[in-house]
PDB file of C-alpha atoms in Angstrom:
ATOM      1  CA  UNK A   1       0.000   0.000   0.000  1.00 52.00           C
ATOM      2  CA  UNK A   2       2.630   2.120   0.828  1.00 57.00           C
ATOM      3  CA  UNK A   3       4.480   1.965  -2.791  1.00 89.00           C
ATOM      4  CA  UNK A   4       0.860   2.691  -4.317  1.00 91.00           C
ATOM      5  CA  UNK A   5       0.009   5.474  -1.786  1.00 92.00           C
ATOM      6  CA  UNK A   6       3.989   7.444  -3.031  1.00 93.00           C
ATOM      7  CA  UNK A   7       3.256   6.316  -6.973  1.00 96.00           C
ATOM      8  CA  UNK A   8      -0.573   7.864  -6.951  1.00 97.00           C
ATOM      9  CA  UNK A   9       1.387  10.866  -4.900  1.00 96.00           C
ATOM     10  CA  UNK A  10       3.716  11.078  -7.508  1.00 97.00           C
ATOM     11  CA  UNK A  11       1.107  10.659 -10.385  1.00 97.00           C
ATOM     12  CA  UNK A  12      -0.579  13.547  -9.159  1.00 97.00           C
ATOM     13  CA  UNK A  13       2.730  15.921  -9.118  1.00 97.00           C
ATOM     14  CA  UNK A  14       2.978  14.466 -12.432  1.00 97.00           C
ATOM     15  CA  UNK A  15      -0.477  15.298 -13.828  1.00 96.00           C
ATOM     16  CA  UNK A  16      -0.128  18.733 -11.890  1.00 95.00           C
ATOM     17  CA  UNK A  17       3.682  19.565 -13.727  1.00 95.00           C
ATOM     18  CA  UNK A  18       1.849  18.454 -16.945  1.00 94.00           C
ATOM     19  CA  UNK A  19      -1.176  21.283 -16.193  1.00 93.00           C
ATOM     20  CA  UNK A  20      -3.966  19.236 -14.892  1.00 94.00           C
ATOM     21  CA  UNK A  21      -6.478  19.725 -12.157  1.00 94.00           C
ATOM     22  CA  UNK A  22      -6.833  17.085 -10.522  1.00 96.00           C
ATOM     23  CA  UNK A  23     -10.178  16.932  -8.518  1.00 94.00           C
ATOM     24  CA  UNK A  24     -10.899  13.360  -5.996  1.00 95.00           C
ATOM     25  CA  UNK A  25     -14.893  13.328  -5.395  1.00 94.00           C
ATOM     26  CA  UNK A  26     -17.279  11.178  -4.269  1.00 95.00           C
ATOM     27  CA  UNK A  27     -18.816  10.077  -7.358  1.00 93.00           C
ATOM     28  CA  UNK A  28     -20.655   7.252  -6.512  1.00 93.00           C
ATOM     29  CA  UNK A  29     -20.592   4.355  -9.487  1.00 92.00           C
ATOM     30  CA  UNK A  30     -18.865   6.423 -11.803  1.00 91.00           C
ATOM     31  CA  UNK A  31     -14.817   5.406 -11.961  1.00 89.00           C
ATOM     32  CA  UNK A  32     -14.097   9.159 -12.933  1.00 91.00           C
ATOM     33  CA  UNK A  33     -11.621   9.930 -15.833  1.00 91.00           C
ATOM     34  CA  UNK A  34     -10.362  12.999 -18.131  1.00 92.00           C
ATOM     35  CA  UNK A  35     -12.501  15.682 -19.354  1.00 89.00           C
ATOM     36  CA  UNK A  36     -12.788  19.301 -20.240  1.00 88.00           C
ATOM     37  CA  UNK A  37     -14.167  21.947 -18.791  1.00 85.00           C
ATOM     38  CA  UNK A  38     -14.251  26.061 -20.070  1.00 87.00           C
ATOM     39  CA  UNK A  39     -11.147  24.599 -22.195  1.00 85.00           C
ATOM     40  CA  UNK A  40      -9.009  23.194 -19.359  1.00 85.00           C
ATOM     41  CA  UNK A  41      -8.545  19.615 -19.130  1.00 87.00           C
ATOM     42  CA  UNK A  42      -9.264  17.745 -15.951  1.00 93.00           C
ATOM     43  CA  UNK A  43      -8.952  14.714 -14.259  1.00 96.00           C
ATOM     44  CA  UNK A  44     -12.363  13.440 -11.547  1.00 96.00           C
ATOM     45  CA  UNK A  45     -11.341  10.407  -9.366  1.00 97.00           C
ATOM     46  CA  UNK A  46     -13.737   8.935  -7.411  1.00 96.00           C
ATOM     47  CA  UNK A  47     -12.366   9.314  -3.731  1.00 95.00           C
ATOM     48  CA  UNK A  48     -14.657   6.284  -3.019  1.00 95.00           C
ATOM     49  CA  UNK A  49     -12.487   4.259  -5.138  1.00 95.00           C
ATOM     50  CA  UNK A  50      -9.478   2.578  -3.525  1.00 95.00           C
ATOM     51  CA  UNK A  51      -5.630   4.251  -4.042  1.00 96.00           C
ATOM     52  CA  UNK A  52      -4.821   1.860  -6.899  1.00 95.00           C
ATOM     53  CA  UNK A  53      -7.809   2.198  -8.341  1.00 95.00           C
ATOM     54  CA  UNK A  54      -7.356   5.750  -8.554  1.00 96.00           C
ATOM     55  CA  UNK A  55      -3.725   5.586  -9.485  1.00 96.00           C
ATOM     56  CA  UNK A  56      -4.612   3.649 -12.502  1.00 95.00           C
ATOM     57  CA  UNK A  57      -7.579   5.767 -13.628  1.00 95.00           C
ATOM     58  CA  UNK A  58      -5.383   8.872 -13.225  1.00 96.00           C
ATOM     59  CA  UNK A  59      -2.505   7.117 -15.353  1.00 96.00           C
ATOM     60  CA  UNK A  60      -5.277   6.105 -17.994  1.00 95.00           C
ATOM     61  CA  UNK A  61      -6.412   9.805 -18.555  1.00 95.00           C
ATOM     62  CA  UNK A  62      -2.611  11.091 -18.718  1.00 95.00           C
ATOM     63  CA  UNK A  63      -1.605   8.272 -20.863  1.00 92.00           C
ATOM     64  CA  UNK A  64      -2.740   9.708 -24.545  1.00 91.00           C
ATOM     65  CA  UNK A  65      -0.843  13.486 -23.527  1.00 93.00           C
ATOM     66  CA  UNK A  66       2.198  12.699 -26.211  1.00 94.00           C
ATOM     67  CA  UNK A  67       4.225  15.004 -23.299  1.00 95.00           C
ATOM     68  CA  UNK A  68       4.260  12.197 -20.672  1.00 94.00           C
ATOM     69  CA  UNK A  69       7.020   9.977 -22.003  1.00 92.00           C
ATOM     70  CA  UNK A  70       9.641  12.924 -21.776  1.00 93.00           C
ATOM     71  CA  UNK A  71       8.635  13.856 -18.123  1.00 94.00           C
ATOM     72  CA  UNK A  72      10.956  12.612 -15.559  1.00 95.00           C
ATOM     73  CA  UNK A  73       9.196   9.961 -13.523  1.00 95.00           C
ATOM     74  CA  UNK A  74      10.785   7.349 -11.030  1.00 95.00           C
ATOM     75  CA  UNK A  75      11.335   3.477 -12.468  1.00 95.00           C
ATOM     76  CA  UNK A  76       8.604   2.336 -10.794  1.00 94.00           C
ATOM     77  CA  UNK A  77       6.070   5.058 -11.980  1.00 96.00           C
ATOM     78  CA  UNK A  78       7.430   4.419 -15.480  1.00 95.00           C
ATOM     79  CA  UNK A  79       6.660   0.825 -15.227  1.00 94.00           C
ATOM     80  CA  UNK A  80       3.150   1.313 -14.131  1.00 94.00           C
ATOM     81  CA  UNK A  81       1.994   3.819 -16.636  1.00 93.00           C
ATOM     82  CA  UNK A  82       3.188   1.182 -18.952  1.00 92.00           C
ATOM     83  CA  UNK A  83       1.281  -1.314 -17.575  1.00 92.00           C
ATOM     84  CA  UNK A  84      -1.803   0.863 -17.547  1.00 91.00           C
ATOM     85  CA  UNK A  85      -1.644   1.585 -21.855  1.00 89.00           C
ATOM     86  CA  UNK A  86      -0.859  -2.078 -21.860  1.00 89.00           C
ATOM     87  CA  UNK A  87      -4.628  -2.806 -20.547  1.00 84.00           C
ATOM     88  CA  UNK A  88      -7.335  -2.235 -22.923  1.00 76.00           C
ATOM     89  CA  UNK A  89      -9.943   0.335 -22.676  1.00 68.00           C
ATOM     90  CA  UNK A  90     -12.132  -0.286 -19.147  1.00 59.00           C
TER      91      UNK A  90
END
């Protein structure tokens, strides 16, 4: 949990560095996921949703920005995000 609570932590810096506002809600059954709103692009996790969960949605809606494979990210976050285009479409 630990290693999932820092990589979602540094997902978030990430998605931040790369302009996003990231918003965690209660959204009941929805999963959350990228949109855009007044021309900014945002990212709505569902705080309901456990870290992993959330780390993996948030990955998901930064994974099609063609700026997030030159952003410096740790081995492990690297890893993950590949994982996460690896899946198909939820």
């Amino acid at each position: 949990m630990a290693d999932t609570l820092g990589l979602f932590h540094e997902a978030l810096q990430l998605a931040r560095d790369l302009g996003y506002e990231v918003r965690e809600e209660p959204l009941g059954d929805l999963p959350g996921g990228r949109c855009t709103v007044n021309g900014a692009t945002r990212v709505l996790l569902n705080l309901e949703r456990p870290v992993a969960e959330r780390l993996d949605r948030l990955l998901a809606a930064l994974g099609p920005d063609p700026r997030l494979p030159g952003e410096p990210k740790s081995r492990l976050l690297a890893a993950r995000c590949e994982a996460v285009a690896a899946r198909p479409p939820a």
